[in-house]
PDB file of C-alpha atoms and ligand atoms in Angstrom:
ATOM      1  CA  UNK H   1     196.176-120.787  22.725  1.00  0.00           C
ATOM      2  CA  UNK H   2     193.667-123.164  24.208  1.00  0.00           C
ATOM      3  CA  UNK H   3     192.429-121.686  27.386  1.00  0.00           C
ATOM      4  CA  UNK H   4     191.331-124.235  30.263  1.00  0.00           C
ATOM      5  CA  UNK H   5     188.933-123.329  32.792  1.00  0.00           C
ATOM      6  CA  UNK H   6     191.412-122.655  36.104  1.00  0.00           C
ATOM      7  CA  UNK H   7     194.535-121.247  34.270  1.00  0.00           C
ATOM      8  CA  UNK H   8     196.008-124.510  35.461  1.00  0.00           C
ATOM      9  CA  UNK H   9     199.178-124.868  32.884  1.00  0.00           C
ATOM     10  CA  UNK H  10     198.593-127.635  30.109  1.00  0.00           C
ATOM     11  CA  UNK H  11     200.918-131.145  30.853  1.00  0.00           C
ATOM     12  CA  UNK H  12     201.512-133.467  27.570  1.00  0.00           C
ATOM     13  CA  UNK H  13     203.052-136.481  28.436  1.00  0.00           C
ATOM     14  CA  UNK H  14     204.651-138.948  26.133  1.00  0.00           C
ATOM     15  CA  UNK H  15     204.623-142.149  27.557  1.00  0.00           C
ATOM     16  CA  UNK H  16     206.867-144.291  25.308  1.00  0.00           C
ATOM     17  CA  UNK H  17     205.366-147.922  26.849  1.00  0.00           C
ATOM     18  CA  UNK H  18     207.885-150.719  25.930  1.00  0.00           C
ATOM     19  CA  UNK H  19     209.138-148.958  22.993  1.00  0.00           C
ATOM     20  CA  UNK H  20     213.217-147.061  22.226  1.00  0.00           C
ATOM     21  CA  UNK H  21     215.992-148.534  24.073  1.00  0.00           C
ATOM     22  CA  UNK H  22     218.265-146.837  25.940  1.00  0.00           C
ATOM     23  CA  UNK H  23     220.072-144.890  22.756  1.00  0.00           C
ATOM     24  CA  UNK H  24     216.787-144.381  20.679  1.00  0.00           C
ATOM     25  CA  UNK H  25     215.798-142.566  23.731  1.00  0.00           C
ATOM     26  CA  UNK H  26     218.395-140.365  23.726  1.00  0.00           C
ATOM     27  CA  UNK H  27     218.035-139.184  19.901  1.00  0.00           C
ATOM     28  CA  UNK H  28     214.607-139.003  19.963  1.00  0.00           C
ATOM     29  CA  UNK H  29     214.605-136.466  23.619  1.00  0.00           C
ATOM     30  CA  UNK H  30     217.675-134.393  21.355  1.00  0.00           C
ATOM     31  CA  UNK H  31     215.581-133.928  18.655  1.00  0.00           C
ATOM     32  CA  UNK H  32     212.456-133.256  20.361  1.00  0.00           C
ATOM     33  CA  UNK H  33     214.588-130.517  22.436  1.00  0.00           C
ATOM     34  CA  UNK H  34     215.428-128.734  19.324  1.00  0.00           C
ATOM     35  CA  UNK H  35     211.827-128.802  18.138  1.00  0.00           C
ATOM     36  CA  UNK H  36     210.251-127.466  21.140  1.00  0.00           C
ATOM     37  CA  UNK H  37     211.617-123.487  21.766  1.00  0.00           C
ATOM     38  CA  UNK H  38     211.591-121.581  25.364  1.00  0.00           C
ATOM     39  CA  UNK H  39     207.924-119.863  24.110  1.00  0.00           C
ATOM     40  CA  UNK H  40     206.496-123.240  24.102  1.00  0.00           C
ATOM     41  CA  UNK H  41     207.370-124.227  27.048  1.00  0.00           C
ATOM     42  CA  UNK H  42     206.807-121.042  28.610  1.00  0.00           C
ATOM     43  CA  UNK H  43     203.485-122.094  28.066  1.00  0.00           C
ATOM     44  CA  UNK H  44     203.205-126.127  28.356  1.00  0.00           C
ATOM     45  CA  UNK H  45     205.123-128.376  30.733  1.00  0.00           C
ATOM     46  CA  UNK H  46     205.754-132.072  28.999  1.00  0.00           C
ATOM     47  CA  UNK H  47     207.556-135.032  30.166  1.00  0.00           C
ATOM     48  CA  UNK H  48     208.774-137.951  28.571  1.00  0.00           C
ATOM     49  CA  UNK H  49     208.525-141.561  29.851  1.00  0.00           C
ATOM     50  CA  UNK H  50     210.877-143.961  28.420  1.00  0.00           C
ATOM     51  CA  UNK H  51     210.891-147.496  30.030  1.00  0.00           C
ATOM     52  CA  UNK H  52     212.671-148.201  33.034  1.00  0.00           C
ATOM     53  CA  UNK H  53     216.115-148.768  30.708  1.00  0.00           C
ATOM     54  CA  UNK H  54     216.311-145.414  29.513  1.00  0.00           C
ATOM     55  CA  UNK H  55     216.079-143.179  32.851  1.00  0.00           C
ATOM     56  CA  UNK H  56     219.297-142.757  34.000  1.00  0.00           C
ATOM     57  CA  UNK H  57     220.299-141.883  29.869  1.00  0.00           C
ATOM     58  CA  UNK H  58     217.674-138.700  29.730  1.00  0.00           C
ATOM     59  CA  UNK H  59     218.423-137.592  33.357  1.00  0.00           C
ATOM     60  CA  UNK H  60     221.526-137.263  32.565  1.00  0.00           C
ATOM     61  CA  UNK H  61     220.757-135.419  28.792  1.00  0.00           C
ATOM     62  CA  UNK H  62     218.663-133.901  30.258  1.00  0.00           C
ATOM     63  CA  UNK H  63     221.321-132.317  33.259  1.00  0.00           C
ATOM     64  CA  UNK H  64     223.643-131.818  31.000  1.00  0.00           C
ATOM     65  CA  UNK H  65     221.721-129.773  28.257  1.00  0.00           C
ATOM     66  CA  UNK H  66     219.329-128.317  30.549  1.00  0.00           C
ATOM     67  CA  UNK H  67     216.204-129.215  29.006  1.00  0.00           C
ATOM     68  CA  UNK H  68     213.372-128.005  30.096  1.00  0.00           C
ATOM     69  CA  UNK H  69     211.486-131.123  29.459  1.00  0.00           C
ATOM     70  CA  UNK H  70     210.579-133.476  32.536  1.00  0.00           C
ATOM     71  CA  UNK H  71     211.566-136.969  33.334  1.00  0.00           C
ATOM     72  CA  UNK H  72     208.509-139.409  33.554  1.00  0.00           C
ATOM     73  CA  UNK H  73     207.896-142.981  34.747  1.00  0.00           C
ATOM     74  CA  UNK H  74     205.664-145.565  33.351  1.00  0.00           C
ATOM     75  CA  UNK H  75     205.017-147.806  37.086  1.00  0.00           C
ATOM     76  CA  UNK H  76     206.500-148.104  40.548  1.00  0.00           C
ATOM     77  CA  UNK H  77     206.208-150.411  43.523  1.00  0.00           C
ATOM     78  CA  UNK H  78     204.817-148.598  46.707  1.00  0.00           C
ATOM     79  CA  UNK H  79     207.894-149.995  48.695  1.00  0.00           C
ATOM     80  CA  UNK H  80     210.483-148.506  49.255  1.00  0.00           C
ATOM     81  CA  UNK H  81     213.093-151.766  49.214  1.00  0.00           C
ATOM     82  CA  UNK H  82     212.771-155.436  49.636  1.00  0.00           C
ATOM     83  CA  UNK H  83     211.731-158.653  48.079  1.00  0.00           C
ATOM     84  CA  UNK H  84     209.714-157.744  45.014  1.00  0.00           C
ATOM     85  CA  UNK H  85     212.308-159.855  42.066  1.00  0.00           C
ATOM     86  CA  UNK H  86     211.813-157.302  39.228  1.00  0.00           C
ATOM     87  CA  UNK H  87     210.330-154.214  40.877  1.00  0.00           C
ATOM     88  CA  UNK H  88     211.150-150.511  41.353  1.00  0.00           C
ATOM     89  CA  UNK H  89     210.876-148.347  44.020  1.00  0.00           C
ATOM     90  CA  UNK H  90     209.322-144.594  44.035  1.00  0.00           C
ATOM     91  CA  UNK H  91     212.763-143.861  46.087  1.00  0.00           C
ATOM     92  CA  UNK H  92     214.546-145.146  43.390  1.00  0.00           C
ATOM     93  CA  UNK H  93     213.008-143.019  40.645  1.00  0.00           C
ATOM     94  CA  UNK H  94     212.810-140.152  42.827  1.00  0.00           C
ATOM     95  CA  UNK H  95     217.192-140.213  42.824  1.00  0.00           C
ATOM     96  CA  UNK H  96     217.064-140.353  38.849  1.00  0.00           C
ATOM     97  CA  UNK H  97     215.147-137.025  39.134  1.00  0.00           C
ATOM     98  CA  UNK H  98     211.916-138.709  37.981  1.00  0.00           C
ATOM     99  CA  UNK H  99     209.386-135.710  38.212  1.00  0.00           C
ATOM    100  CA  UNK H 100     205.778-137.793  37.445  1.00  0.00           C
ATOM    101  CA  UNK H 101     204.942-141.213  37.458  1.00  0.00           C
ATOM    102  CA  UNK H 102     202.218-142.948  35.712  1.00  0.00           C
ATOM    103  CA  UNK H 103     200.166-145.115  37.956  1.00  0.00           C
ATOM    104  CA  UNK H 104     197.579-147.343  37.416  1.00  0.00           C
ATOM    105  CA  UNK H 105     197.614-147.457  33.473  1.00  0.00           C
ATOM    106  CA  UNK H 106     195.082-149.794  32.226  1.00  0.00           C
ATOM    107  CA  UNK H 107     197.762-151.958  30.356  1.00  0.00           C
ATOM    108  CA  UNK H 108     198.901-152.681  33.640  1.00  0.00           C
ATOM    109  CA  UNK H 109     195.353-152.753  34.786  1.00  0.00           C
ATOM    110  CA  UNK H 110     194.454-155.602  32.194  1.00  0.00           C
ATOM    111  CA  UNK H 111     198.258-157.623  31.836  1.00  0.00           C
ATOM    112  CA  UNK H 112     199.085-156.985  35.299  1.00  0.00           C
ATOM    113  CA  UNK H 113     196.356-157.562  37.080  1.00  0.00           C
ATOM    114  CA  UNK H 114     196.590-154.026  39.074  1.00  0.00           C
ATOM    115  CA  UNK H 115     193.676-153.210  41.152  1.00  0.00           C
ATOM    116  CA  UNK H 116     192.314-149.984  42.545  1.00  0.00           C
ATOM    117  CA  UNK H 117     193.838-150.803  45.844  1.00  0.00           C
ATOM    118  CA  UNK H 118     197.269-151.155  44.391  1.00  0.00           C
ATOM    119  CA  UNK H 119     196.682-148.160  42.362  1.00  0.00           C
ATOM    120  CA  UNK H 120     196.143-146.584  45.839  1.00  0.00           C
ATOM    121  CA  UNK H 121     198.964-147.461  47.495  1.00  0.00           C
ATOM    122  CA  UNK H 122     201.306-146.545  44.737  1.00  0.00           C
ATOM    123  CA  UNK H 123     199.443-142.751  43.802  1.00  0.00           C
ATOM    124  CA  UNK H 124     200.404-142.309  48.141  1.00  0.00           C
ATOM    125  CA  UNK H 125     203.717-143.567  47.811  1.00  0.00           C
ATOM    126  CA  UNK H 126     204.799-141.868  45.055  1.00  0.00           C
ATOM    127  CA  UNK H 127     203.471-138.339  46.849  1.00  0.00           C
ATOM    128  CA  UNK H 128     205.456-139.540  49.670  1.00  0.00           C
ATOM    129  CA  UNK H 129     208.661-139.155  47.459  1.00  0.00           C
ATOM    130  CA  UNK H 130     208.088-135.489  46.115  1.00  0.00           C
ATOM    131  CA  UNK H 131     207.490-136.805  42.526  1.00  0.00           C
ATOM    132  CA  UNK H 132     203.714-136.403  40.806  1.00  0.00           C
ATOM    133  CA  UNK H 133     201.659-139.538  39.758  1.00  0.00           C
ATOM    134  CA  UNK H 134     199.233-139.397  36.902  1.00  0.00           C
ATOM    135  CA  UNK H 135     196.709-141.638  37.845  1.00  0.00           C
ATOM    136  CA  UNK H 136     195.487-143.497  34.620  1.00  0.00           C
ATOM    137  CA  UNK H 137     191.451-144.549  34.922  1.00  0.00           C
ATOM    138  CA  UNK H 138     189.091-145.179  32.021  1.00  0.00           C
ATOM    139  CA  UNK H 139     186.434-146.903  31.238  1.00  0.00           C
ATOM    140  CA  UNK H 140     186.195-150.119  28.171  1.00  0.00           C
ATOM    141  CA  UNK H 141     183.726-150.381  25.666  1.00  0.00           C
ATOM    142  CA  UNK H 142     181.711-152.507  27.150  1.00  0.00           C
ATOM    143  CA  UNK H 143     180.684-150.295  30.122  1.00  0.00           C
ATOM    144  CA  UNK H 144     180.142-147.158  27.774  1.00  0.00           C
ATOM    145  CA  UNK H 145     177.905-149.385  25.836  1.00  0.00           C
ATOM    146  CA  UNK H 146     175.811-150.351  29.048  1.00  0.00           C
ATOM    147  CA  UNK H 147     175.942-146.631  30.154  1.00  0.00           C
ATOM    148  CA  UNK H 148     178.084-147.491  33.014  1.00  0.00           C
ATOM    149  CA  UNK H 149     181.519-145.288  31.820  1.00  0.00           C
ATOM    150  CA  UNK H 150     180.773-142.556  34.666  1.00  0.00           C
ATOM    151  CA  UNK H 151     179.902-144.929  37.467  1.00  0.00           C
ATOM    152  CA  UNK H 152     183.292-146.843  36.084  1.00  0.00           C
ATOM    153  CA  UNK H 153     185.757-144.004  36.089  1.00  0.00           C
ATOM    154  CA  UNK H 154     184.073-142.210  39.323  1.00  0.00           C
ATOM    155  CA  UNK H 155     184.994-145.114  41.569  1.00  0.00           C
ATOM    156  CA  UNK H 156     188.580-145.771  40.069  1.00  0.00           C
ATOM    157  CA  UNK H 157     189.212-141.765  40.983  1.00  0.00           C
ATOM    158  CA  UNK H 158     187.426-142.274  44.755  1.00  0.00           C
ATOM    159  CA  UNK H 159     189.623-145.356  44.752  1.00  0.00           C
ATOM    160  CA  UNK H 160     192.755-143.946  43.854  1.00  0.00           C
ATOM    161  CA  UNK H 161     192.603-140.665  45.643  1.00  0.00           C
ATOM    162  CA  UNK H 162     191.749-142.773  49.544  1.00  0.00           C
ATOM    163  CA  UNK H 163     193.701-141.203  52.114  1.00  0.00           C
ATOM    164  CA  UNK H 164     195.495-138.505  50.095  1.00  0.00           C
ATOM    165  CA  UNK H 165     195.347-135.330  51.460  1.00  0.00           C
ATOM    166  CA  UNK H 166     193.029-132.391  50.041  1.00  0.00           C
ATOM    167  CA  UNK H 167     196.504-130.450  48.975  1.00  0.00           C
ATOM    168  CA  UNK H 168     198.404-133.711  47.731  1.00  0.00           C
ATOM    169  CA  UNK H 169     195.558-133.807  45.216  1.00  0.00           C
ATOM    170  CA  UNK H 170     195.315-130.405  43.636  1.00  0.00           C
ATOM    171  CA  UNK H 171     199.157-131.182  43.322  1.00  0.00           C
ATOM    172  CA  UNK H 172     197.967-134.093  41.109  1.00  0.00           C
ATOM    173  CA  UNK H 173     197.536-135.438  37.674  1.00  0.00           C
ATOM    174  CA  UNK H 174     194.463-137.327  36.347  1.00  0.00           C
ATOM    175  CA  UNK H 175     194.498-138.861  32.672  1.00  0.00           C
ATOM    176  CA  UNK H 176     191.340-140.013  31.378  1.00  0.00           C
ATOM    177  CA  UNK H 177     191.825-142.461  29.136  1.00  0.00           C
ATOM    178  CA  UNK H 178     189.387-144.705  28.041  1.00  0.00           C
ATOM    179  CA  UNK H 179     190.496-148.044  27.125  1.00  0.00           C
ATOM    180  CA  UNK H 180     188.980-148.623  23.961  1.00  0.00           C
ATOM    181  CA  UNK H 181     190.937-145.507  22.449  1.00  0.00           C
ATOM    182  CA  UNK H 182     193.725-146.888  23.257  1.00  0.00           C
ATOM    183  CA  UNK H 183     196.522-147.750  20.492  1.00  0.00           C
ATOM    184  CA  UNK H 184     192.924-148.041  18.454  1.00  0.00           C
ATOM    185  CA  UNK H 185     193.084-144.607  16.294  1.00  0.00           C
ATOM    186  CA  UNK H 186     189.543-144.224  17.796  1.00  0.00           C
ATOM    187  CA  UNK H 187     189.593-140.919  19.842  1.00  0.00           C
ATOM    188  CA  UNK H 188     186.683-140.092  22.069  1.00  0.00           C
ATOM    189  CA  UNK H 189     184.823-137.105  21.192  1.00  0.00           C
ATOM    190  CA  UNK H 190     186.238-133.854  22.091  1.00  0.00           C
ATOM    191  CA  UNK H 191     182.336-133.441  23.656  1.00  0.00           C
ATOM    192  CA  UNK H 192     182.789-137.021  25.292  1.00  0.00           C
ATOM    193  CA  UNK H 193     186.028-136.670  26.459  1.00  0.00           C
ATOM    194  CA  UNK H 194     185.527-133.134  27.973  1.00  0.00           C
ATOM    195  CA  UNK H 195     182.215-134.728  30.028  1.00  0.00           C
ATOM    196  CA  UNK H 196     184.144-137.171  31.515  1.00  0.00           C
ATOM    197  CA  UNK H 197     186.687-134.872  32.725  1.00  0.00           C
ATOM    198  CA  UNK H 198     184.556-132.242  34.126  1.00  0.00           C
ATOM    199  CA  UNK H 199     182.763-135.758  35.910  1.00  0.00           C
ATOM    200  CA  UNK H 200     186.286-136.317  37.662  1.00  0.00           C
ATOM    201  CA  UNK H 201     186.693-132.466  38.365  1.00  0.00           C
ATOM    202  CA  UNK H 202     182.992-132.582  39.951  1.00  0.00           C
ATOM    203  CA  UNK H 203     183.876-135.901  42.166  1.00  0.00           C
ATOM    204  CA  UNK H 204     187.210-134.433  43.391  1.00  0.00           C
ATOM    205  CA  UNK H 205     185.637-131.363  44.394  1.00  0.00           C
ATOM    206  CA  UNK H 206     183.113-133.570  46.583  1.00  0.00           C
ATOM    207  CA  UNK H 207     185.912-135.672  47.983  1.00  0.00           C
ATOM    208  CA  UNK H 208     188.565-133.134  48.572  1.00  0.00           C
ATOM    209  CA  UNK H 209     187.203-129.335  48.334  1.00  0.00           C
ATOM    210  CA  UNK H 210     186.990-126.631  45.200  1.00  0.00           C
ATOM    211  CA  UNK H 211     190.979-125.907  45.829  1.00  0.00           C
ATOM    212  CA  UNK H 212     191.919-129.249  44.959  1.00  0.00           C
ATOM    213  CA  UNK H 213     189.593-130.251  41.859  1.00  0.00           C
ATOM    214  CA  UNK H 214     190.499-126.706  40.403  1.00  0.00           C
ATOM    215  CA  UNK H 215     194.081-126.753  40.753  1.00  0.00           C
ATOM    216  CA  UNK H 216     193.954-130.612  39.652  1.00  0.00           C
ATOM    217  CA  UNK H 217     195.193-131.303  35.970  1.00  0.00           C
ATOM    218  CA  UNK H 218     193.412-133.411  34.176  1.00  0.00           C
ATOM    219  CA  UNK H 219     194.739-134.964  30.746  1.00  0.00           C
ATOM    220  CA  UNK H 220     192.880-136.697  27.881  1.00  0.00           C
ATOM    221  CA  UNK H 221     194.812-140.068  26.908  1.00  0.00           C
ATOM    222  CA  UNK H 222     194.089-142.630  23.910  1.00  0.00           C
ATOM    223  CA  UNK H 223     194.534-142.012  20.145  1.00  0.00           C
ATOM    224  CA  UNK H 224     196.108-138.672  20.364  1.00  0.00           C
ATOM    225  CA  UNK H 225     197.679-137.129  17.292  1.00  0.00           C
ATOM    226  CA  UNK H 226     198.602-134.154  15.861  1.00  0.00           C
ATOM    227  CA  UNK H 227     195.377-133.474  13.531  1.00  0.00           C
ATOM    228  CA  UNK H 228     193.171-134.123  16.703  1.00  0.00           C
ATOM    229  CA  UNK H 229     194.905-132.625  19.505  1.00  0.00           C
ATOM    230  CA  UNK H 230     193.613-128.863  19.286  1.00  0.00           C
ATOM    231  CA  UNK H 231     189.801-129.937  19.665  1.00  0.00           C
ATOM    232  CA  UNK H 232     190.503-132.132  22.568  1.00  0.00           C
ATOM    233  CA  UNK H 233     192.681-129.550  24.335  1.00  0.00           C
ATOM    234  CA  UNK H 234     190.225-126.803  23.925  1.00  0.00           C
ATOM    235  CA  UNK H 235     187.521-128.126  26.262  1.00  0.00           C
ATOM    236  CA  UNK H 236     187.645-126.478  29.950  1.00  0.00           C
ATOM    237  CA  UNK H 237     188.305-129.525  32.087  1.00  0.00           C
ATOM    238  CA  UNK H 238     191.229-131.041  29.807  1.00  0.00           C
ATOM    239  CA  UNK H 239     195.022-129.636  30.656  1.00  0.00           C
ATOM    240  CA  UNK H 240     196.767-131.920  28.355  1.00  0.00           C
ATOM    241  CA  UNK H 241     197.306-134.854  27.291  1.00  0.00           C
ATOM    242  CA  UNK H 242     198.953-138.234  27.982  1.00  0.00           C
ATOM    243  CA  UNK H 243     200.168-139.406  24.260  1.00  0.00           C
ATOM    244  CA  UNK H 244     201.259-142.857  23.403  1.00  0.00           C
ATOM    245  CA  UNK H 245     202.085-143.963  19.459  1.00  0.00           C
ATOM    246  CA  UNK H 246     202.220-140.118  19.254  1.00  0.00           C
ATOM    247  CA  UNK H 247     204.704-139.667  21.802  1.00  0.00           C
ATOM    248  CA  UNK H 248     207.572-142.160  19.605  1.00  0.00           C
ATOM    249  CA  UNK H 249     208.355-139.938  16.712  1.00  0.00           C
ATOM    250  CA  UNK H 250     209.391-136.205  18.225  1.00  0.00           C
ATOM    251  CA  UNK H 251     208.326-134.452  15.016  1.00  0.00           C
ATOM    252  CA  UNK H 252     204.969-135.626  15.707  1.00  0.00           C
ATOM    253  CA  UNK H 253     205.198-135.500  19.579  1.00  0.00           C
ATOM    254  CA  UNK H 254     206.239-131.724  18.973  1.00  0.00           C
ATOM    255  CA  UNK H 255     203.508-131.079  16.715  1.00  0.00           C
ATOM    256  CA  UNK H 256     201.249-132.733  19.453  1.00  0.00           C
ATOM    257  CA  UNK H 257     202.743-130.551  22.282  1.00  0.00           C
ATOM    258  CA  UNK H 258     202.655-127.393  19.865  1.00  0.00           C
ATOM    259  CA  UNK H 259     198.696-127.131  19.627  1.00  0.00           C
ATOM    260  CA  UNK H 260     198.849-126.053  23.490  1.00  0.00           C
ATOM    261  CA  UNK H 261     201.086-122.998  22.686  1.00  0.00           C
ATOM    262  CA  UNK H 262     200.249-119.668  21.341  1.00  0.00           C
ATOM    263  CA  UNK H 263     200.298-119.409  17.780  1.00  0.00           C
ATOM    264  CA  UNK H 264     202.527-117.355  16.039  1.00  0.00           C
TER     265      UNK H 264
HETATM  266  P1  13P N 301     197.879-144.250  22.280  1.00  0.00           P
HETATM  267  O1  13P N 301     198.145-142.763  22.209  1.00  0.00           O
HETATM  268  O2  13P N 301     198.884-145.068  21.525  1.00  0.00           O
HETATM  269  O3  13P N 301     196.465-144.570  21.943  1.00  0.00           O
HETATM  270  O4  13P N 301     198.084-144.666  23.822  1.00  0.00           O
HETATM  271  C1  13P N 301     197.473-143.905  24.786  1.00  0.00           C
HETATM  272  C2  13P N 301     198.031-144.317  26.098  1.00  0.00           C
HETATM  273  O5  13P N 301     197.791-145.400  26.567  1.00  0.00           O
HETATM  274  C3  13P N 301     198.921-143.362  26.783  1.00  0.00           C
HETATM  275  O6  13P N 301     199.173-143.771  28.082  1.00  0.00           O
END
């Protein structure tokens, strides 16, 4: 089993983008159920994050079967109601059973035009609701090649984490994901990767105290597949992952979620 440096317990999150409708969701959480047994998740939580469209189908699989597997968003407003044509709420997830939400993504980032304040408010409104955010920040290739990926990723975590309280963020998830691994089959060193991490770990425990950056959970995002996974989820500071193209198939996904459980 891959240890991590705080027994924190590993999270690998498939986030599923704008990929399976409503009914490929379904099959594709049913077989990934069957492939993942209680000793595996004994030892890794994981959550799936279909798009908006498929929710209410795997909360209710999901209720029915009693899976121990945990409902994910992809993006939320930070109001609760009102106005915003073609927007969801953190209360609304939060009634689907939506245990973590992914915030600040850089697709969303780069298409959408979300900025670190926005990030902000949405990371403290989806605390407000009980549910989890993972709080996507990364760096491109551009500011690794000018040396400025630390300085980058630093100030999207300060950023992010304003006003939330010291306990709110141990509570939290982190993915690191830089953007130029992303969808790119170019994975970040298991080396790079883990020095970025242990950068965010560092900052947090400036910002907010040695509680919350150890009981934090940082995951590595961008490329991840089942042939890389292990190296990546060895390193100290990384406690999962946050899988995309991985994430579609289950037999991979499981695979994927596998390399954080004992062996056999
Ligand atoms: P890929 O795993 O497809 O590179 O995507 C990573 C990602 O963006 C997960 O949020």
């Amino acid at each position: 089993m891959a240890e991590n440096g705080g027994g924190r317990k590993p999270l690998m999150s498939g986030n599923w983008k704008m990929n399976h409708n409503h009914l490929e969701a379904i099959q594709v959480v049913q077989k990934l159920a069957i492939r993942l047994d209680d000793r595996v998740l004994d030892a890794v939580d994981v959550s799936v994050h279909p798009p908006f469209t498929g929710l209410r189908s795997i909360q209710t699989l999901i209720e029915a079967d009693k899976l121990r597997l945990a409902l994910g968003a992809q993006n939320c407003h930070w109001e609760d109601s009102g106005a915003y044509t073609g927007e969801v709420s953190p209360t609304m997830l939060a009634k689907l059973s939506v245990t973590y939400v992914v915030v600040g993504h850089s697709e969303r980032r780069q298409h959408f035009d979300e900025t670190d304040e926005m990030v902000n408010k949405k990371v403290r409104a989806v605390l407000a609701t009980g549910m989890t955010p993972i709080m996507c920040v990364g760096e491109t290739m551009e500011e690794r090649e000018a040396g400025d990926a630390q300085d980058k990723v630093q100030g999207q975590v300060r950023a992010g984490l304003e006003g939330v309280s010291d306990e709110q963020v141990g509570a939290m998830v982190i993915a690191y994901e830089p953007v130029w691994a992303i969808g790119t089959g170019e994975t970040a060193t298991a080396d790079d990767a883990q020095e970025m991490c242990e950068a965010i770990r560092v900052l947090v425990a400036e910002t907010n105290g040695d509680d919350a950056a150890e009981a934090l959970r940082i995951q590595y995002g961008g490329s991840v597949k089942p042939d890389n996974t292990a190296e990546l989820m060895d390193q100290p500071d990384i406690d999962g992952a946050l899988v995309g193209g991985g994430s579609l198939d289950p037999d991979d996904f499981s695979k994927i979620v596998r390399c954080q459980a004992p062996s056999d």
